[in-house]
Amino acid sequence: MDPTLRSALKSSPDSELHGCLLQLNSPARPWLIRDGVPEGVDLVAEWKSGDPDWRQVLEDLGVALTFQIHLRLDADNRLVHAVDHLIEWRQDAEGQWIECHDTGDLQLSWSGNSNCMHHLITTDDIKIPIQQCAADAGWTYCVGWSSP
């Protein structure tokens, strides 16, 4: 992390941490962090499945699902609450497509070749930078909505 940003975050309120987390967005990463208002949370981190630069890579690796981390910032306790969400479409016995959901602290990975390059992407690719940003700001990353 940039030393200037690190010093500015020493006692960051939630709005500063919110901004720091959004600064993790990069064209070089297969995920992004966006506003979470539609989901009822502060922020959502998710694969860039709609980004043309990453869509083909994700498809080539067989990432046929939506993975998100819903984040709530608790400024009073300096906690970043995180819950993973997985949405996948599967066929039932009758051939009908059904939407399946899973939540919790999920660990997933995909590996393969795309555009003559080998890629390995994991859910930790999203989680670790968020955890590090929170720690650098003096916050604690915790799984779930309750306090540790």
XYZ file of N, CA, C and O in Angstrom:
592
model
N 0.843 -1.174 0.000
C 0.000 0.000 0.000
C 0.888 1.236 0.000
O 1.929 1.260 0.632
N 0.444 2.274 -0.686
C 1.149 3.550 -0.743
C 1.343 4.101 0.672
O 0.395 4.165 1.450
N 2.575 4.510 1.061
C 2.826 5.002 2.416
C 1.978 6.219 2.778
O 1.576 6.388 3.925
N 1.685 7.086 1.811
C 0.850 8.259 2.076
C -0.556 7.833 2.444
O -1.154 8.350 3.388
N -1.089 6.873 1.697
C -2.428 6.361 1.982
C -2.440 5.669 3.338
O -3.363 5.851 4.126
N -1.382 4.913 3.639
C -1.310 4.208 4.915
C -1.358 5.191 6.090
O -2.089 4.998 7.040
N -0.596 6.293 6.021
C -0.589 7.248 7.133
C -1.929 7.974 7.247
O -2.369 8.289 8.340
N -2.583 8.210 6.129
C -3.884 8.874 6.164
C -4.951 7.988 6.784
O -5.972 8.471 7.266
N -4.714 6.678 6.793
C -5.716 5.733 7.290
C -5.493 5.308 8.737
O -6.224 4.481 9.243
N -4.521 5.864 9.408
C -4.209 5.409 10.761
C -5.432 5.397 11.670
O -5.593 4.519 12.480
N -6.287 6.383 11.561
C -7.491 6.404 12.392
C -8.700 6.679 11.507
O -9.496 7.567 11.767
N -8.813 5.928 10.430
C -9.799 6.237 9.409
C -11.231 5.950 9.841
O -11.531 4.879 10.331
N -12.125 6.923 9.658
C -13.542 6.632 9.814
C -14.000 5.772 8.634
O -13.250 5.576 7.685
N -15.240 5.285 8.710
C -15.687 4.365 7.671
C -15.656 4.969 6.279
O -15.392 4.277 5.314
N -15.882 6.285 6.127
C -15.869 6.875 4.792
C -14.468 6.819 4.176
O -14.327 6.603 2.979
N -13.422 6.980 4.993
C -12.063 6.885 4.471
C -11.712 5.440 4.127
O -11.068 5.187 3.119
N -12.119 4.496 4.970
C -11.864 3.087 4.654
C -12.639 2.706 3.398
O -12.117 1.997 2.537
N -13.863 3.188 3.282
C -14.690 2.952 2.095
C -13.912 3.383 0.848
O -13.795 2.636 -0.125
N -13.337 4.585 0.891
C -12.556 5.090 -0.233
C -11.309 4.278 -0.491
O -10.946 4.015 -1.643
N -10.644 3.858 0.569
C -9.443 3.032 0.438
C -9.773 1.715 -0.253
O -9.052 1.271 -1.138
N -10.876 1.105 0.150
C -11.274 -0.167 -0.463
C -11.595 0.020 -1.943
O -11.222 -0.813 -2.777
N -12.254 1.131 -2.290
C -12.555 1.389 -3.703
C -11.277 1.612 -4.510
O -11.233 1.310 -5.705
N -10.229 2.119 -3.866
C -8.956 2.334 -4.558
C -8.254 1.020 -4.894
O -7.284 1.019 -5.657
N -8.718 -0.087 -4.348
C -8.147 -1.387 -4.706
C -8.510 -1.777 -6.139
O -7.867 -2.649 -6.728
N -9.533 -1.145 -6.712
C -9.933 -1.460 -8.084
C -8.787 -1.173 -9.046
O -8.119 -0.148 -8.941
N -8.575 -2.106 -9.966
C -7.498 -1.977 -10.941
C -7.859 -2.758 -12.199
O -8.396 -3.870 -12.098
N -7.541 -2.211 -13.373
C -7.789 -2.970 -14.609
C -7.039 -4.300 -14.639
O -7.452 -5.227 -15.324
N -5.951 -4.409 -13.876
C -5.146 -5.630 -13.875
C -5.732 -6.742 -13.012
O -5.242 -7.858 -13.036
N -6.772 -6.441 -12.248
C -7.377 -7.451 -11.374
C -8.683 -7.962 -11.979
O -9.455 -7.187 -12.520
N -8.965 -9.279 -11.799
C -10.194 -9.848 -12.361
C -11.431 -9.598 -11.493
O -12.464 -10.213 -11.695
N -11.335 -8.712 -10.528
C -12.440 -8.405 -9.625
C -12.495 -6.906 -9.398
O -11.564 -6.173 -9.711
N -13.629 -6.473 -8.859
C -13.806 -5.063 -8.556
C -14.576 -4.916 -7.261
O -15.206 -5.862 -6.784
N -14.503 -3.725 -6.692
C -15.302 -3.375 -5.520
C -16.208 -2.235 -5.945
O -15.754 -1.267 -6.554
N -17.494 -2.369 -5.641
C -18.479 -1.367 -6.044
C -19.409 -1.061 -4.884
O -19.404 -1.753 -3.858
N -20.223 -0.031 -5.072
C -21.214 0.341 -4.072
C -22.168 -0.830 -3.832
O -22.573 -1.514 -4.774
N -22.531 -1.061 -2.583
C -23.383 -2.206 -2.249
C -24.814 -1.848 -1.914
O -25.551 -2.703 -1.404
N -25.225 -0.613 -2.187
C -26.591 -0.189 -1.845
C -27.655 -1.129 -2.416
O -28.590 -1.503 -1.699
N -27.556 -1.577 -3.686
C -28.608 -2.477 -4.193
C -28.762 -3.765 -3.368
O -29.846 -4.326 -3.284
N -27.670 -4.216 -2.734
C -27.702 -5.436 -1.927
C -27.954 -5.140 -0.453
O -28.007 -6.055 0.362
N -28.038 -3.873 -0.081
C -28.274 -3.509 1.312
C -27.029 -3.561 2.178
O -27.122 -3.715 3.394
N -25.850 -3.423 1.568
C -24.581 -3.425 2.295
C -23.775 -2.202 1.856
O -24.184 -1.465 0.962
N -22.618 -2.001 2.474
C -21.793 -0.847 2.118
C -21.071 -1.034 0.785
O -21.062 -0.140 -0.052
N -20.458 -2.199 0.600
C -19.684 -2.481 -0.605
C -19.865 -3.935 -1.024
O -20.168 -4.794 -0.189
N -19.657 -4.193 -2.317
C -19.663 -5.555 -2.848
C -18.399 -5.737 -3.676
O -18.075 -4.904 -4.528
N -17.660 -6.802 -3.399
C -16.509 -7.199 -4.216
C -16.963 -8.394 -5.051
O -17.613 -9.303 -4.534
N -16.634 -8.382 -6.349
C -17.107 -9.459 -7.226
C -16.207 -9.592 -8.445
O -15.460 -8.684 -8.787
N -16.307 -10.781 -9.103
C -15.582 -11.006 -10.349
C -16.073 -10.017 -11.395
O -17.246 -9.661 -11.427
N -15.186 -9.628 -12.305
C -15.522 -8.709 -13.401
C -16.116 -9.479 -14.579
O -15.639 -9.387 -15.699
N -17.177 -10.198 -14.342
C -17.757 -11.024 -15.409
C -18.373 -10.187 -16.524
O -18.559 -10.671 -17.632
N -18.677 -8.930 -16.262
C -19.226 -8.061 -17.298
C -18.179 -7.248 -18.029
O -18.469 -6.575 -19.007
N -16.930 -7.319 -17.599
C -15.838 -6.559 -18.201
C -15.298 -7.324 -19.403
O -14.846 -8.467 -19.263
N -15.313 -6.732 -20.604
C -14.851 -7.471 -21.787
C -13.409 -7.952 -21.682
O -13.060 -8.978 -22.257
N -12.558 -7.237 -20.936
C -11.164 -7.658 -20.806
C -11.018 -8.906 -19.933
O -10.038 -9.635 -20.049
N -11.964 -9.152 -19.044
C -11.874 -10.295 -18.136
C -12.919 -11.374 -18.412
O -12.739 -12.524 -18.010
N -14.005 -11.034 -19.101
C -15.072 -12.010 -19.341
C -14.544 -13.268 -20.022
O -14.847 -14.384 -19.602
N -13.717 -13.103 -21.066
C -13.211 -14.268 -21.790
C -12.316 -15.128 -20.916
O -12.388 -16.349 -20.948
N -11.472 -14.509 -20.112
C -10.597 -15.269 -19.206
C -11.444 -16.086 -18.233
O -11.211 -17.283 -18.043
N -12.437 -15.449 -17.622
C -13.299 -16.159 -16.672
C -14.045 -17.300 -17.352
O -14.154 -18.397 -16.801
N -14.545 -17.066 -18.578
C -15.233 -18.135 -19.313
C -14.273 -19.274 -19.650
O -14.620 -20.447 -19.500
N -13.056 -18.930 -20.099
C -12.077 -19.968 -20.451
C -11.696 -20.822 -19.243
O -11.389 -22.003 -19.392
N -11.705 -20.228 -18.059
C -11.367 -20.969 -16.842
C -12.572 -21.722 -16.275
O -12.444 -22.430 -15.283
N -13.729 -21.543 -16.886
C -14.923 -22.258 -16.433
C -15.609 -21.617 -15.241
O -16.333 -22.288 -14.500
N -15.389 -20.330 -15.038
C -16.063 -19.620 -13.948
C -17.472 -19.297 -14.432
O -17.702 -18.297 -15.093
N -18.406 -20.200 -14.118
C -19.778 -20.069 -14.592
C -20.716 -19.752 -13.434
O -21.792 -20.317 -13.320
N -20.282 -18.854 -12.588
C -21.081 -18.506 -11.423
C -20.773 -17.074 -11.034
O -19.850 -16.458 -11.549
N -21.557 -16.561 -10.126
C -21.320 -15.225 -9.591
C -20.796 -15.384 -8.175
O -21.422 -16.038 -7.349
N -19.620 -14.810 -7.922
C -19.058 -14.810 -6.581
C -18.978 -13.371 -6.114
O -18.461 -12.510 -6.816
N -19.527 -13.107 -4.928
C -19.500 -11.773 -4.349
C -19.137 -11.858 -2.871
O -19.427 -12.858 -2.217
N -18.520 -10.787 -2.385
C -18.326 -10.612 -0.953
C -19.097 -9.362 -0.571
O -18.819 -8.279 -1.091
N -20.088 -9.530 0.291
C -20.856 -8.390 0.794
C -20.143 -7.851 2.026
O -19.833 -8.607 2.951
N -19.876 -6.545 2.026
C -19.109 -5.910 3.093
C -19.945 -4.860 3.815
O -20.602 -4.036 3.172
N -19.921 -4.918 5.133
C -20.525 -3.886 5.979
C -19.417 -3.309 6.861
O -18.670 -4.047 7.494
N -19.357 -1.978 6.913
C -18.346 -1.300 7.717
C -18.973 -0.834 9.018
O -19.934 -0.076 9.016
N -18.428 -1.305 10.135
C -18.898 -0.950 11.475
C -17.859 -0.018 12.088
O -16.871 -0.464 12.681
N -18.080 1.304 11.914
C -17.102 2.297 12.370
C -16.955 2.309 13.885
O -15.854 2.528 14.398
N -18.035 2.071 14.620
C -17.962 2.097 16.083
C -16.978 1.065 16.622
O -16.254 1.319 17.574
N -16.970 -0.112 16.007
C -16.095 -1.198 16.458
C -14.904 -1.437 15.537
O -14.128 -2.369 15.764
N -14.809 -0.618 14.479
C -13.733 -0.723 13.493
C -13.642 -2.145 12.926
O -12.576 -2.756 12.888
N -14.799 -2.640 12.495
C -14.906 -3.976 11.925
C -15.385 -3.919 10.483
O -16.289 -3.140 10.158
N -14.795 -4.744 9.649
C -15.292 -4.971 8.294
C -15.940 -6.348 8.321
O -15.256 -7.366 8.439
N -17.274 -6.377 8.281
C -18.007 -7.645 8.265
C -18.110 -8.112 6.814
O -18.487 -7.336 5.940
N -17.794 -9.376 6.574
C -17.782 -9.920 5.218
C -18.546 -11.235 5.162
O -18.336 -12.110 6.007
N -19.418 -11.355 4.169
C -20.119 -12.615 3.913
C -20.014 -12.908 2.420
O -20.373 -12.075 1.585
N -19.478 -14.099 2.097
C -19.361 -14.536 0.708
C -20.719 -15.015 0.207
O -21.474 -15.649 0.957
N -20.986 -14.726 -1.062
C -22.215 -15.173 -1.714
C -21.848 -15.816 -3.044
O -21.077 -15.251 -3.815
N -22.408 -16.978 -3.286
C -22.192 -17.704 -4.530
C -23.547 -17.935 -5.172
O -24.470 -18.435 -4.517
N -23.666 -17.555 -6.431
C -24.904 -17.783 -7.179
C -24.529 -18.587 -8.420
O -23.659 -18.181 -9.190
N -25.179 -19.723 -8.562
C -24.861 -20.626 -9.665
C -26.164 -21.163 -10.263
O -27.133 -21.389 -9.553
N -26.164 -21.352 -11.579
C -27.332 -21.936 -12.248
C -27.043 -23.402 -12.525
O -25.996 -23.744 -13.058
N -27.987 -24.282 -12.127
C -27.845 -25.724 -12.349
C -29.154 -26.265 -12.913
O -30.221 -25.726 -12.664
N -29.037 -27.382 -13.616
C -30.230 -28.046 -14.127
C -30.724 -29.064 -13.118
O -29.937 -29.829 -12.560
N -32.049 -29.072 -12.886
C -32.620 -30.077 -12.002
C -32.895 -31.353 -12.799
O -32.569 -31.450 -13.981
N -33.495 -32.343 -12.168
C -33.738 -33.647 -12.801
C -34.620 -33.543 -14.040
O -34.516 -34.354 -14.953
N -35.497 -32.527 -14.078
C -36.383 -32.349 -15.226
C -35.767 -31.475 -16.312
O -36.409 -31.170 -17.313
N -34.533 -31.032 -16.107
C -33.872 -30.197 -17.101
C -34.151 -28.708 -16.963
O -33.736 -27.922 -17.801
N -34.866 -28.336 -15.905
C -35.149 -26.922 -15.665
C -33.955 -26.274 -14.979
O -33.331 -26.878 -14.101
N -33.650 -25.051 -15.373
C -32.546 -24.332 -14.750
C -33.028 -23.709 -13.449
O -34.062 -23.063 -13.406
N -32.278 -23.938 -12.389
C -32.615 -23.354 -11.092
C -31.415 -22.565 -10.566
O -30.269 -22.897 -10.838
N -31.716 -21.521 -9.834
C -30.678 -20.680 -9.250
C -30.338 -21.230 -7.870
O -31.212 -21.398 -7.028
N -29.046 -21.520 -7.652
C -28.592 -22.070 -6.382
C -27.723 -21.033 -5.677
O -26.908 -20.364 -6.303
N -27.911 -20.934 -4.373
C -27.167 -19.954 -3.573
C -26.390 -20.666 -2.477
O -26.833 -21.663 -1.939
N -25.240 -20.098 -2.144
C -24.465 -20.562 -1.002
C -23.839 -19.337 -0.365
O -23.512 -18.367 -1.055
N -23.687 -19.342 0.946
C -23.060 -18.226 1.647
C -22.114 -18.774 2.701
O -22.162 -19.951 3.045
N -21.271 -17.900 3.217
C -20.337 -18.296 4.269
C -18.957 -17.793 3.950
O -18.782 -16.798 3.261
N -17.956 -18.503 4.414
C -16.561 -18.186 4.134
C -16.104 -19.190 3.084
O -15.570 -20.248 3.397
N -16.339 -18.872 1.819
C -16.117 -19.809 0.725
C -14.699 -19.706 0.178
O -14.150 -18.614 0.055
N -14.113 -20.836 -0.145
C -12.780 -20.902 -0.738
C -12.898 -21.614 -2.075
O -13.173 -22.810 -2.124
N -12.717 -20.874 -3.166
C -12.847 -21.425 -4.509
C -11.622 -21.052 -5.327
O -11.001 -20.014 -5.093
N -11.293 -21.888 -6.322
C -10.190 -21.557 -7.218
C -10.451 -22.146 -8.598
O -11.159 -23.151 -8.736
N -9.874 -21.490 -9.595
C -9.951 -21.928 -10.982
C -8.576 -21.764 -11.586
O -7.869 -20.805 -11.298
N -8.208 -22.700 -12.461
C -6.908 -22.656 -13.108
C -7.068 -23.100 -14.546
O -7.865 -23.988 -14.850
N -6.315 -22.458 -15.439
C -6.370 -22.858 -16.834
C -5.703 -21.838 -17.726
O -5.090 -20.876 -17.261
N -5.842 -22.063 -19.028
C -5.213 -21.190 -20.013
C -6.261 -20.352 -20.730
O -7.354 -20.822 -21.029
N -5.881 -19.114 -21.000
C -6.707 -18.195 -21.772
C -5.775 -17.212 -22.462
O -4.842 -16.689 -21.838
N -5.992 -16.999 -23.750
C -5.159 -16.065 -24.524
C -3.676 -16.412 -24.400
O -2.833 -15.540 -24.199
N -3.360 -17.699 -24.476
C -1.979 -18.204 -24.428
C -1.274 -17.905 -23.110
O -0.041 -17.853 -23.051
N -2.036 -17.683 -22.063
C -1.447 -17.436 -20.739
C -2.115 -18.349 -19.726
O -3.308 -18.618 -19.819
N -1.332 -18.809 -18.746
C -1.896 -19.606 -17.663
C -2.404 -18.662 -16.575
O -1.725 -17.698 -16.212
N -3.602 -18.920 -16.091
C -4.204 -18.105 -15.037
C -4.599 -19.007 -13.872
O -5.077 -20.114 -14.074
N -4.405 -18.502 -12.682
C -4.923 -19.115 -11.470
C -5.629 -18.001 -10.719
O -5.015 -16.993 -10.374
N -6.924 -18.152 -10.526
C -7.662 -17.160 -9.759
C -8.375 -17.866 -8.616
O -8.847 -18.996 -8.764
N -8.381 -17.197 -7.475
C -9.006 -17.768 -6.290
C -9.811 -16.694 -5.579
O -9.627 -15.493 -5.827
N -10.669 -17.130 -4.684
C -11.415 -16.159 -3.885
C -10.474 -15.370 -2.980
O -10.764 -14.224 -2.637
N -9.323 -15.941 -2.635
C -8.338 -15.200 -1.838
C -7.762 -14.014 -2.610
O -7.282 -13.056 -1.998
N -7.809 -14.065 -3.951
C -7.359 -12.921 -4.745
C -8.169 -11.674 -4.417
O -7.674 -10.554 -4.546
N -9.409 -11.862 -4.009
C -10.273 -10.743 -3.618
C -10.129 -10.485 -2.111
O -9.983 -9.343 -1.676
N -10.172 -11.544 -1.328
C -10.213 -11.398 0.130
C -8.944 -10.789 0.721
O -9.014 -9.908 1.580
N -7.781 -11.258 0.299
C -6.534 -10.827 0.936
C -6.290 -9.319 0.789
O -5.953 -8.664 1.777
N -6.460 -8.720 -0.400
C -6.266 -7.262 -0.477
C -7.259 -6.478 0.393
O -6.895 -5.455 0.985
N -8.489 -6.958 0.512
C -9.475 -6.295 1.373
C -9.046 -6.411 2.834
O -9.079 -5.435 3.589
N -8.632 -7.606 3.228
C -8.171 -7.822 4.602
C -6.953 -6.957 4.919
O -6.861 -6.367 6.000
N -6.022 -6.858 3.967
C -4.810 -6.060 4.179
C -5.146 -4.571 4.278
O -4.615 -3.867 5.127
N -6.040 -4.099 3.426
C -6.451 -2.691 3.460
C -7.094 -2.367 4.801
O -6.793 -1.338 5.418
N -7.967 -3.241 5.263
C -8.622 -3.034 6.564
C -7.586 -3.026 7.687
O -7.606 -2.142 8.552
N -6.662 -3.975 7.675
C -5.632 -4.049 8.722
C -4.747 -2.810 8.706
O -4.424 -2.256 9.762
N -4.366 -2.352 7.514
C -3.527 -1.158 7.403
C -4.236 0.073 7.968
O -3.589 1.006 8.428
N -5.561 0.061 7.929
C -6.347 1.187 8.443
C -6.679 1.020 9.925
O -7.345 1.871 10.511
N -6.244 -0.092 10.521
C -6.523 -0.329 11.932
C -7.885 -0.936 12.183
O -8.413 -0.861 13.289
N -8.448 -1.561 11.153
C -9.746 -2.230 11.268
C -9.526 -3.732 11.297
O -8.476 -4.229 10.902
N -10.551 -4.473 11.718
C -10.507 -5.932 11.746
C -11.504 -6.476 10.740
O -12.665 -6.062 10.708
N -11.058 -7.403 9.923
C -11.903 -8.095 8.950
C -12.481 -9.317 9.645
O -11.733 -10.112 10.222
N -13.793 -9.455 9.637
C -14.388 -10.640 10.259
C -15.456 -11.225 9.340
O -16.120 -10.507 8.603
N -15.576 -12.531 9.385
C -16.550 -13.255 8.562
C -17.868 -13.280 9.304
O -17.928 -13.686 10.452
N -18.908 -12.845 8.632
C -20.255 -12.836 9.221
C -20.643 -11.462 9.694
O -19.858 -10.518 9.686
N -21.886 -11.354 10.112
C -22.410 -10.053 10.522
C -22.241 -9.784 12.011
O -22.412 -8.666 12.458
N -21.911 -10.789 12.810
C -21.779 -10.550 14.253
C -20.331 -10.203 14.593
O -19.407 -10.499 13.852
N -20.134 -9.575 15.736
C -18.790 -9.184 16.173
C -17.999 -10.401 16.605
O -18.576 -11.378 17.091
N -16.652 -10.354 16.421
C -15.842 -11.523 16.793
C -15.784 -11.709 18.292
O -16.037 -10.862 19.050
